[in-house]
Amino acid sequence: MNEMLLHRRRRLLAAAVATALLPAAAGALAAEAEWPERPIKWVVPYLAGTGPDITARVLAEAVGPLLGQPVVIENKAGAGGNIGARLVARAAPDGYTWIYSAAPMAANMRMYRNPGYDALKDFRHIMRVSTSDIVLVVNSAAGIASLDDLAAKARARPGALDYASGGVGTPSHLGVELLLAALGVQATHVPYKGASELVNAILGNQVSFGTPILSVAYPQIQAGKLKALAVAGAERNPKLPGVPTLAELGVKGVELTSWGGISVPAGTPDAIAARIRTAFEKALAMPAVQAGLTENGGQAAPLAAPEYTRGFTKEMQLTEAMMKQAKLQPQ
């Protein structure tokens, strides 16, 4: 009898708990169904005018109308992208705060002892949206016509040349360290806050060379102010058909491509994540968006969530290997 009474009480308690949770569950479902009800903030953890910023603005113009709400770009640069990443990692998982996630978000997990977030646990990675080649450039007035010229100058004056990067741990930093190791030469690293500042430093003769992403450097290359010596991708870029790859010039093992995508705080509901993904898939299929991305050297490169998420793990492994080869220690 006691066992029957206990069983009955457990059933009643379970029913009471379920009843109490119904309003909350219904409210959550209603919120997901009505999302979005207000403008969405898309954090770009880099300066305005950089490749990620350009890409995000092109996509935001297309994605906003698809979702029925404005997508507002908010630049939160600093610490190689860590400041913006921390901000989004701590945001409410309600679909109203996004981040332009890129290779440095993963690289920083190895470049910094405490970046302030976990690139895998603190985010839900929706999809990759684009890629852009990395290009080795010098000031056109510097009298450096080839990679051999640059290497010869570095050998003639060990440590005298300096190079700009878009920040510690970015492809423009690690890529050059790998290149220097492959050439057997030295140069001093001068970090800036993003690719646009990197390019301006080369244009202003503040540094000798650098490896910005093509989407930022291309206008200055086209104008004749920067000279492209090589691209770091596996193949020549259609925008620069006359510029060889590093591999063609005899530099093996230095193949780098900048990539980026859309991510949200971990815990964002499936229904909202699905709507974001669908909107980006539609936007990336638009000819106008594709043209906007390729205009300055980038390209639409959609990649689904599972593969995109695995890309973060691969980037961490690549960064660790590059740091070991370049003899770099975490900051």
XYZ file of C-alpha atoms in Angstrom, residues 3-285:
283
model
C 4.549 1.640 -2.376
C 1.359 2.371 -4.323
C 0.910 5.657 -2.446
C 4.516 6.636 -3.085
C 4.173 5.844 -6.796
C 1.016 7.942 -6.992
C 2.698 10.882 -5.282
C 5.608 10.693 -7.722
C 3.185 10.763 -10.662
C 1.361 13.760 -9.218
C 4.637 15.573 -8.579
C 5.849 14.886 -12.123
C 2.563 16.163 -13.521
C 2.782 19.305 -11.391
C 6.329 20.033 -12.545
C 5.372 19.503 -16.194
C 2.382 21.822 -15.782
C 4.556 24.491 -14.185
C 7.050 24.309 -17.044
C 4.440 24.558 -19.796
C 4.140 28.392 -19.770
C 7.920 28.812 -19.909
C 8.267 26.281 -22.716
C 5.379 27.860 -24.612
C 6.933 31.285 -24.145
C 10.287 30.073 -25.489
C 8.650 28.495 -28.522
C 6.658 31.659 -29.177
C 9.830 33.775 -28.947
C 11.607 31.524 -31.435
C 8.635 31.619 -33.807
C 8.482 35.420 -33.716
C 12.243 35.943 -34.034
C 13.530 38.402 -35.096
C 11.447 41.204 -33.607
C 14.183 43.844 -33.475
C 17.470 44.745 -35.247
C 20.318 42.235 -35.036
C 23.853 43.186 -34.006
C 26.660 41.571 -36.014
C 29.973 42.064 -34.234
C 33.024 42.258 -36.490
C 36.055 41.938 -34.175
C 38.264 43.899 -36.569
C 38.572 47.466 -37.822
C 36.260 48.973 -40.415
C 37.635 48.575 -43.923
C 39.274 45.219 -43.265
C 38.371 42.106 -45.262
C 35.978 40.712 -42.628
C 34.283 44.109 -42.335
C 33.844 44.414 -46.102
C 32.448 40.878 -46.306
C 30.072 41.374 -43.383
C 28.671 44.621 -44.785
C 28.015 43.077 -48.200
C 26.181 40.171 -46.577
C 24.318 42.262 -43.996
C 22.637 44.270 -46.757
C 21.271 41.048 -48.254
C 20.510 39.080 -45.081
C 18.607 41.872 -43.323
C 15.698 41.992 -45.803
C 15.541 38.185 -45.833
C 15.005 38.172 -42.064
C 12.802 41.250 -42.010
C 15.080 43.200 -39.637
C 18.205 45.343 -40.095
C 21.538 43.644 -39.450
C 23.761 46.298 -37.896
C 27.554 45.933 -38.113
C 29.416 46.791 -34.919
C 33.234 46.877 -35.097
C 34.893 45.728 -31.866
C 38.567 45.522 -32.742
C 41.463 44.745 -30.447
C 43.678 41.960 -29.093
C 43.685 40.135 -32.431
C 39.895 39.803 -32.379
C 39.676 38.633 -28.766
C 37.738 41.677 -27.516
C 34.844 41.128 -29.911
C 34.894 37.369 -29.369
C 34.643 37.774 -25.590
C 31.718 40.147 -26.011
C 29.716 37.696 -28.119
C 30.695 34.665 -26.027
C 28.980 36.344 -23.061
C 25.930 37.600 -24.972
C 22.450 36.155 -24.553
C 21.856 33.165 -26.882
C 18.715 34.725 -28.346
C 19.810 35.237 -31.961
C 20.256 39.002 -31.661
C 24.063 39.011 -31.364
C 26.283 37.449 -34.025
C 30.011 37.458 -34.652
C 31.996 37.373 -37.860
C 34.094 34.377 -36.866
C 37.383 33.946 -38.701
C 40.647 32.022 -38.624
C 42.196 34.215 -35.873
C 39.423 33.180 -33.452
C 40.787 29.649 -33.629
C 44.454 30.679 -33.874
C 44.141 32.790 -30.735
C 43.343 29.663 -28.735
C 47.016 28.781 -29.236
C 48.561 32.252 -29.601
C 47.217 33.488 -26.249
C 47.430 31.768 -22.882
C 44.053 33.208 -21.913
C 42.061 34.610 -24.852
C 38.977 34.900 -22.648
C 36.760 32.475 -24.550
C 36.690 28.968 -25.976
C 36.314 28.985 -29.749
C 34.478 25.650 -29.704
C 32.500 25.631 -26.446
C 31.350 29.259 -26.298
C 29.976 29.540 -29.840
C 27.574 27.838 -32.192
C 29.188 28.040 -35.624
C 26.463 28.434 -38.249
C 28.456 28.300 -41.496
C 31.481 29.570 -43.377
C 30.633 32.336 -45.819
C 33.798 33.358 -47.663
C 37.514 32.939 -48.253
C 40.238 35.287 -49.463
C 43.804 34.692 -50.590
C 46.762 36.121 -48.700
C 49.282 38.055 -50.792
C 52.895 39.095 -50.177
C 53.264 42.793 -51.037
C 55.815 45.621 -50.912
C 55.636 49.316 -51.669
C 55.933 49.683 -55.449
C 58.552 52.401 -54.967
C 60.781 50.187 -52.788
C 62.725 48.752 -55.708
C 61.870 45.159 -54.801
C 60.734 43.305 -57.909
C 60.572 39.718 -56.683
C 60.685 37.373 -53.718
C 64.381 36.799 -54.496
C 65.009 40.550 -54.194
C 63.259 40.648 -50.824
C 65.210 37.639 -49.554
C 68.499 39.148 -50.775
C 67.834 42.383 -48.878
C 66.990 40.430 -45.736
C 70.208 38.401 -46.001
C 72.324 41.478 -46.635
C 71.044 43.144 -43.461
C 69.855 40.468 -40.994
C 66.979 41.785 -38.861
C 66.976 45.210 -40.534
C 63.794 44.608 -42.536
C 60.456 44.754 -40.774
C 57.016 43.537 -41.706
C 53.485 44.519 -40.757
C 50.758 42.127 -39.668
C 47.094 42.559 -38.880
C 47.762 41.422 -35.311
C 49.442 38.678 -33.346
C 48.230 35.248 -34.417
C 46.584 36.409 -37.625
C 47.428 34.698 -40.919
C 49.402 37.836 -41.860
C 51.632 37.195 -38.841
C 52.080 33.428 -38.807
C 52.315 33.279 -42.593
C 55.316 35.608 -42.661
C 57.026 33.737 -39.829
C 56.668 30.528 -41.823
C 57.965 32.297 -44.937
C 60.982 33.694 -43.083
C 61.780 30.261 -41.688
C 61.518 28.730 -45.165
C 63.816 31.403 -46.660
C 66.247 31.268 -43.759
C 66.099 35.026 -43.127
C 65.017 37.357 -40.330
C 62.698 40.362 -40.109
C 61.127 42.302 -37.268
C 57.407 41.879 -36.621
C 55.313 45.068 -36.254
C 51.675 44.220 -35.370
C 48.814 46.530 -36.309
C 45.092 46.358 -35.530
C 43.963 45.012 -38.881
C 44.670 44.513 -42.570
C 43.818 48.097 -43.520
C 46.403 49.491 -41.076
C 48.860 46.865 -42.322
C 48.421 48.098 -45.893
C 48.707 51.749 -44.849
C 51.972 50.993 -43.030
C 53.473 49.562 -46.220
C 52.165 52.450 -48.311
C 53.683 54.905 -45.832
C 57.070 53.134 -45.870
C 56.766 52.463 -42.148
C 57.566 48.785 -42.774
C 59.231 46.856 -45.578
C 56.557 44.298 -46.496
C 53.527 42.330 -45.341
C 50.977 39.669 -46.230
C 47.476 41.181 -46.093
C 44.402 39.429 -47.388
C 43.794 40.169 -51.038
C 40.351 41.689 -50.462
C 42.010 44.617 -48.660
C 45.236 44.906 -50.674
C 43.747 44.534 -54.151
C 42.628 48.176 -54.694
C 46.169 49.398 -53.938
C 47.705 46.699 -56.138
C 45.360 47.678 -58.934
C 46.307 51.342 -58.455
C 49.986 50.472 -58.764
C 50.878 51.558 -55.229
C 51.587 48.047 -53.956
C 53.500 45.355 -55.802
C 52.370 41.765 -55.306
C 55.303 39.354 -55.161
C 53.392 36.120 -54.511
C 50.108 34.655 -53.313
C 50.052 32.147 -50.470
C 47.239 29.972 -51.827
C 47.528 26.627 -53.564
C 46.734 28.213 -56.941
C 47.116 31.584 -58.624
C 44.300 34.008 -57.923
C 42.141 35.014 -60.932
C 42.459 38.653 -59.842
C 46.262 38.401 -60.083
C 46.916 35.920 -62.898
C 50.494 37.127 -63.388
C 51.495 36.706 -59.748
C 53.000 33.294 -58.878
C 52.233 31.242 -55.799
C 54.892 30.781 -53.146
C 55.056 27.115 -54.125
C 55.874 28.101 -57.711
C 58.747 30.182 -56.344
C 60.133 27.192 -54.481
C 58.679 27.924 -51.042
C 56.918 24.757 -49.914
C 54.570 24.306 -46.976
C 53.364 27.901 -46.785
C 49.823 27.685 -48.125
C 47.442 30.008 -46.314
C 43.923 31.216 -46.988
C 41.880 33.594 -44.881
C 38.342 32.406 -44.110
C 35.359 33.641 -42.147
C 31.766 32.896 -41.319
C 28.800 33.476 -39.068
C 28.666 32.285 -35.449
C 26.397 32.947 -32.477
C 26.622 32.328 -28.712
C 26.436 28.697 -27.620
C 22.919 27.730 -26.619
C 21.203 29.612 -29.423
C 18.040 27.577 -30.235
C 18.007 25.262 -33.235
C 15.074 27.072 -34.859
C 16.841 30.437 -34.784
C 20.142 28.960 -35.981
C 18.297 27.326 -38.878
C 16.706 30.637 -39.915
C 20.076 32.392 -39.831
C 21.649 29.635 -41.913
C 18.852 29.704 -44.484
C 19.119 33.484 -44.844
C 22.876 33.297 -45.453
C 22.522 30.441 -47.918
C 20.049 32.518 -49.920
C 22.228 35.621 -49.733
C 25.368 33.789 -50.884
C 23.467 32.485 -53.919
